[in-house]
Short mmCIF file of C-alpha atoms in Angstrom, two decimals:
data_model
loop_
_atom_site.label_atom_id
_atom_site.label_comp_id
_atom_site.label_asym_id
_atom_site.label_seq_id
_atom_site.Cartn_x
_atom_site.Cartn_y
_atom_site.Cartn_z
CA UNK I 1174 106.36 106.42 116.94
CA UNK I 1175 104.90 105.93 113.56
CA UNK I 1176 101.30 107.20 114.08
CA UNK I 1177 100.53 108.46 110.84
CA UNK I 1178 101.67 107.64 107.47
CA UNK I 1179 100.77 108.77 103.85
CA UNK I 1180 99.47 107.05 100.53
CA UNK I 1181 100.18 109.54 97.76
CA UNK I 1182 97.49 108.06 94.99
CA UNK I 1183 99.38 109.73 92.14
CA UNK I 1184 101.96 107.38 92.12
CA UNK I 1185 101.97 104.85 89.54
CA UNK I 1186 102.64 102.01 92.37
CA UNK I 1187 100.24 103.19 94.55
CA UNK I 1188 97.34 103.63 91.89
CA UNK I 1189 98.08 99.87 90.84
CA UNK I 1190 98.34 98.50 94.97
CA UNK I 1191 94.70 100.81 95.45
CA UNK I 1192 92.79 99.20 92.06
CA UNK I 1193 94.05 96.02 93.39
CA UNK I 1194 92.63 95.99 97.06
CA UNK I 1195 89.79 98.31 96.01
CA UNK I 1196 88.30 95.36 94.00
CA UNK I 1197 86.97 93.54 97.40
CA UNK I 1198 87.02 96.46 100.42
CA UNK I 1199 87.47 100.51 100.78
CA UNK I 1200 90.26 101.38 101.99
CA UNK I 1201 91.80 105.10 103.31
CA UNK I 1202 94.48 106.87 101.07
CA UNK I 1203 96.26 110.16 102.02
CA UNK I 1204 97.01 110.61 105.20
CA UNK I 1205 96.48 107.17 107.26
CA UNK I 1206 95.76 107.38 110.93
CA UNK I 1207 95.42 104.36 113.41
CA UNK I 1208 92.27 102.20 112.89
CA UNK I 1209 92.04 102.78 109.09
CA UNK I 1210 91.78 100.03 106.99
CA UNK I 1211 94.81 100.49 104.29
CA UNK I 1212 96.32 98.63 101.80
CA UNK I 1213 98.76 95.36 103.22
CA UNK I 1214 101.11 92.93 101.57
CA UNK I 1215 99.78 90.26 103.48
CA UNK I 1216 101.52 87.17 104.79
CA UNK I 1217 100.53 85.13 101.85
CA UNK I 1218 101.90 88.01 99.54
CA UNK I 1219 98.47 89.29 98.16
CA UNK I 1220 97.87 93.07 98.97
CA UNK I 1221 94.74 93.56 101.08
CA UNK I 1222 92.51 95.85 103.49
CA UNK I 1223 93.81 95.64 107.00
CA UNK I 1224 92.55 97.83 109.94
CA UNK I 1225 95.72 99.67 111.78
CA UNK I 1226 95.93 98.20 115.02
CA UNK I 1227 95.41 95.29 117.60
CA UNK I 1228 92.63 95.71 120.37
CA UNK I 1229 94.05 96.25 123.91
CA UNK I 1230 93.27 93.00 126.05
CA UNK I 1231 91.37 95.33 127.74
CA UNK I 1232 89.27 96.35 124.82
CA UNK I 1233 90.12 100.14 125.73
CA UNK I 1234 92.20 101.10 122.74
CA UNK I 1235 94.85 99.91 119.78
CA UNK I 1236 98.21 98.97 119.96
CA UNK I 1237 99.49 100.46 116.71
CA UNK I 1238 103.44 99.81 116.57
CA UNK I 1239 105.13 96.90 117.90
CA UNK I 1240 109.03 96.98 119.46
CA UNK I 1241 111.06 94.44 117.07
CA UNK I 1242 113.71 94.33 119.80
CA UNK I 1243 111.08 92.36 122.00
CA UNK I 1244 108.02 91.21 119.35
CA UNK I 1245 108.82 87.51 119.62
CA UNK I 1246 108.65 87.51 123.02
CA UNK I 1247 105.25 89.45 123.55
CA UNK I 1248 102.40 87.06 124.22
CA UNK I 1249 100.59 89.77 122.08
CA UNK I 1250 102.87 89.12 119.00
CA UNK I 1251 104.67 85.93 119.37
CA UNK I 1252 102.37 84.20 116.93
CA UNK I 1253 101.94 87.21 114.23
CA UNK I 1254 105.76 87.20 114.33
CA UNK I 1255 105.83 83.37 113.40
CA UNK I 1256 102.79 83.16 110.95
CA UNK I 1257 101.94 87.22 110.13
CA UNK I 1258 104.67 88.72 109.22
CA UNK I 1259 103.10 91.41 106.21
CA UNK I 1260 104.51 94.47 104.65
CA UNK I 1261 102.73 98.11 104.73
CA UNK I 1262 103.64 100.30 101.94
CA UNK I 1263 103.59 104.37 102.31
CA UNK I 1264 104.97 107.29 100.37
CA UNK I 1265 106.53 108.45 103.32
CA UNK I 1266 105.78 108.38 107.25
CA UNK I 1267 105.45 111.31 109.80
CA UNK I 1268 107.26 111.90 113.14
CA UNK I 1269 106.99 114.89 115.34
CA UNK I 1270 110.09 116.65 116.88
CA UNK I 1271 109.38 118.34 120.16
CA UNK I 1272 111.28 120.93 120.96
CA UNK I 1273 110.22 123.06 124.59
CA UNK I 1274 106.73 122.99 123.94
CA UNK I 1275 105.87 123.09 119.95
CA UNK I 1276 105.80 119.73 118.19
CA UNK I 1277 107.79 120.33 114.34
CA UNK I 1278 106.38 117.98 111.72
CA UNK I 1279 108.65 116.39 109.66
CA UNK I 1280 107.87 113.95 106.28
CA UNK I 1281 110.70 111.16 106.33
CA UNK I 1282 111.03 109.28 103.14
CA UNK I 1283 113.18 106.75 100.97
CA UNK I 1284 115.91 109.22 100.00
CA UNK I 1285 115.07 107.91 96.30
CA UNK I 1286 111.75 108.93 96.86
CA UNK I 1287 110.36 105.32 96.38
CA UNK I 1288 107.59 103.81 98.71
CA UNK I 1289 108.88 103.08 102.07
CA UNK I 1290 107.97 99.41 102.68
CA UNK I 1291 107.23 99.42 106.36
CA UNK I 1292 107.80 95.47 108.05
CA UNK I 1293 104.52 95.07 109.97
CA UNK I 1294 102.48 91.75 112.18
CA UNK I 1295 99.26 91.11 111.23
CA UNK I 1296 96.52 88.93 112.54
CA UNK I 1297 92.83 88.20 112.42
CA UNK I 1298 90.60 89.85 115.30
CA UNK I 1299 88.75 86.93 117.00
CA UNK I 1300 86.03 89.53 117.70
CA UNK I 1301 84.91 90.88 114.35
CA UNK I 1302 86.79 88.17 112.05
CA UNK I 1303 88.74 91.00 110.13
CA UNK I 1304 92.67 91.37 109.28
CA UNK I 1305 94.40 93.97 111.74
CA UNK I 1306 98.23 95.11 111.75
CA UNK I 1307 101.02 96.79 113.42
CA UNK I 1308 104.29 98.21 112.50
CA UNK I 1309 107.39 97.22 113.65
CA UNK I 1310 109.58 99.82 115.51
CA UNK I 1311 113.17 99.90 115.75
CA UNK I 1312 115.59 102.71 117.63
CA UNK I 1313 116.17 105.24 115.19
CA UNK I 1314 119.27 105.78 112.66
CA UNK I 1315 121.33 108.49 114.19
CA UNK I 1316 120.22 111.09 111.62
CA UNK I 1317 116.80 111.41 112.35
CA UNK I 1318 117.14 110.61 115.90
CA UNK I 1319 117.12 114.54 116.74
CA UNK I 1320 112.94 114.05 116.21
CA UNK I 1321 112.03 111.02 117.47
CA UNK I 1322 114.08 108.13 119.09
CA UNK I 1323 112.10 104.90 116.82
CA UNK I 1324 111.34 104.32 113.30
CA UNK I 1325 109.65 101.94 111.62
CA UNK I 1326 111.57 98.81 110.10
CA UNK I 1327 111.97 99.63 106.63
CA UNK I 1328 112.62 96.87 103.97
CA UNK I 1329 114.28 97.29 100.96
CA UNK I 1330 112.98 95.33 97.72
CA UNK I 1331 115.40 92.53 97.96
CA UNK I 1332 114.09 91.47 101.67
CA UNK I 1333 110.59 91.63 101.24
CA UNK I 1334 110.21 87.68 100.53
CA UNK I 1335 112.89 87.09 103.06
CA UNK I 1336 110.38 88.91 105.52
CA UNK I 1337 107.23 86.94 104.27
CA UNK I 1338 108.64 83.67 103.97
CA UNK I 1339 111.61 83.17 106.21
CA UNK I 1340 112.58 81.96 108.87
CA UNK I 1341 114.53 84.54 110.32
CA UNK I 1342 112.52 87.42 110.83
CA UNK I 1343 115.00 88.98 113.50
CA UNK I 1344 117.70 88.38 111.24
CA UNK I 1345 115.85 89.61 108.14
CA UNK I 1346 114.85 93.16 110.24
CA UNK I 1347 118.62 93.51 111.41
CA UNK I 1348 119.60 94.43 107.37
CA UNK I 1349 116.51 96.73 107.53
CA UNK I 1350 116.73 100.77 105.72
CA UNK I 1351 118.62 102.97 107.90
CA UNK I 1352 118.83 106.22 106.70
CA UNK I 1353 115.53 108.25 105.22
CA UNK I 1354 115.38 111.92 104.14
CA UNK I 1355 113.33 114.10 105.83
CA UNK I 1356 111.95 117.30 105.67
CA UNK I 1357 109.68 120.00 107.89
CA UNK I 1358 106.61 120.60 106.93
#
């Protein structure tokens, strides 16, 4: 769930978010795949480059989404969920409907076709110093479910300090986006 995501750069919001993280680090617009480094509201609320995903204990790997059902309790996430809690914005997120043996692509979106503001975990890799996130999954609303059974926790506007700064972050992703538009593509 949630393995890709998009950045369209011709959106006002976006150009401003890219100029302003662009000014320390590259980072990956268009179509973002796991262990990019993207654009992040960070915990402290200043946009920066993260790299999509946690290294496997194993060091074989990423874990790129997280299950908010059970994130507090995951050694793996316990502390992100306390003192990383970050935002990742997109233009809209891709999910893959199987059907036999063909996988359908499908764009979902805000149905007002503003950036979908994904609630994500971040922390610093203790191997190579740098900010790395995930995104928060949650069982999907009932009209989308038909393609894939999670979705990301989207925020609306009016949580997004809630979900930095609280001190309810279960609470805060229980008034999270349900529906999205979607289309094939």
């Amino acid at each position: 769930m949630c393995g890709r995501y998009y950045i369209e750069i011709d959106n006002a919001e976006f150009r401003s978010i890219i100029a302003e993280v662009e000014r320390n680090t590259a980072i990956k617009t268009g179509e973002i795949y796991p262990t990019n480094v993207a654009p992040v509201l960070s915990p402290t609320g200043v946009m920066t480059a993260m790299r999509w995903g946690f290294p496997k204990f194993d060091g074989k790997g990423e874990i790129i989404n997280a299950r908010s059902e059970t994130a507090a309790e995951k050694s793996m996430f316990r502390n992100p969920m306390m003192e990383g809690r970050c935002l990742i914005p997109a233009s809209w997120y891709f999910e893959w409907e199987k059907r036999g043996t063909k996988k359908i692509k499908y764009v979902l979106m805000n149905p007002n076709k503003k950036p979908v503001w994904m609630a994500g975990l971040s922390k610093i890799d203790y191997k190579t110093g740098l900010p790395s996130y995930v995104v928060l999954t949650r069982p999907a609303w009932s009209g989308i479910s038909f393609i894939h059974d999670r979705m990301p926790v989207i925020l609306p506007e009016e949580r997004h300090d809630e979900w930095l700064n609280g001190h309810d972050p279960v609470g805060t992703m229980n008034r999270a986006v349900n529906e999205v538009s979607y289309e094939m593509v």
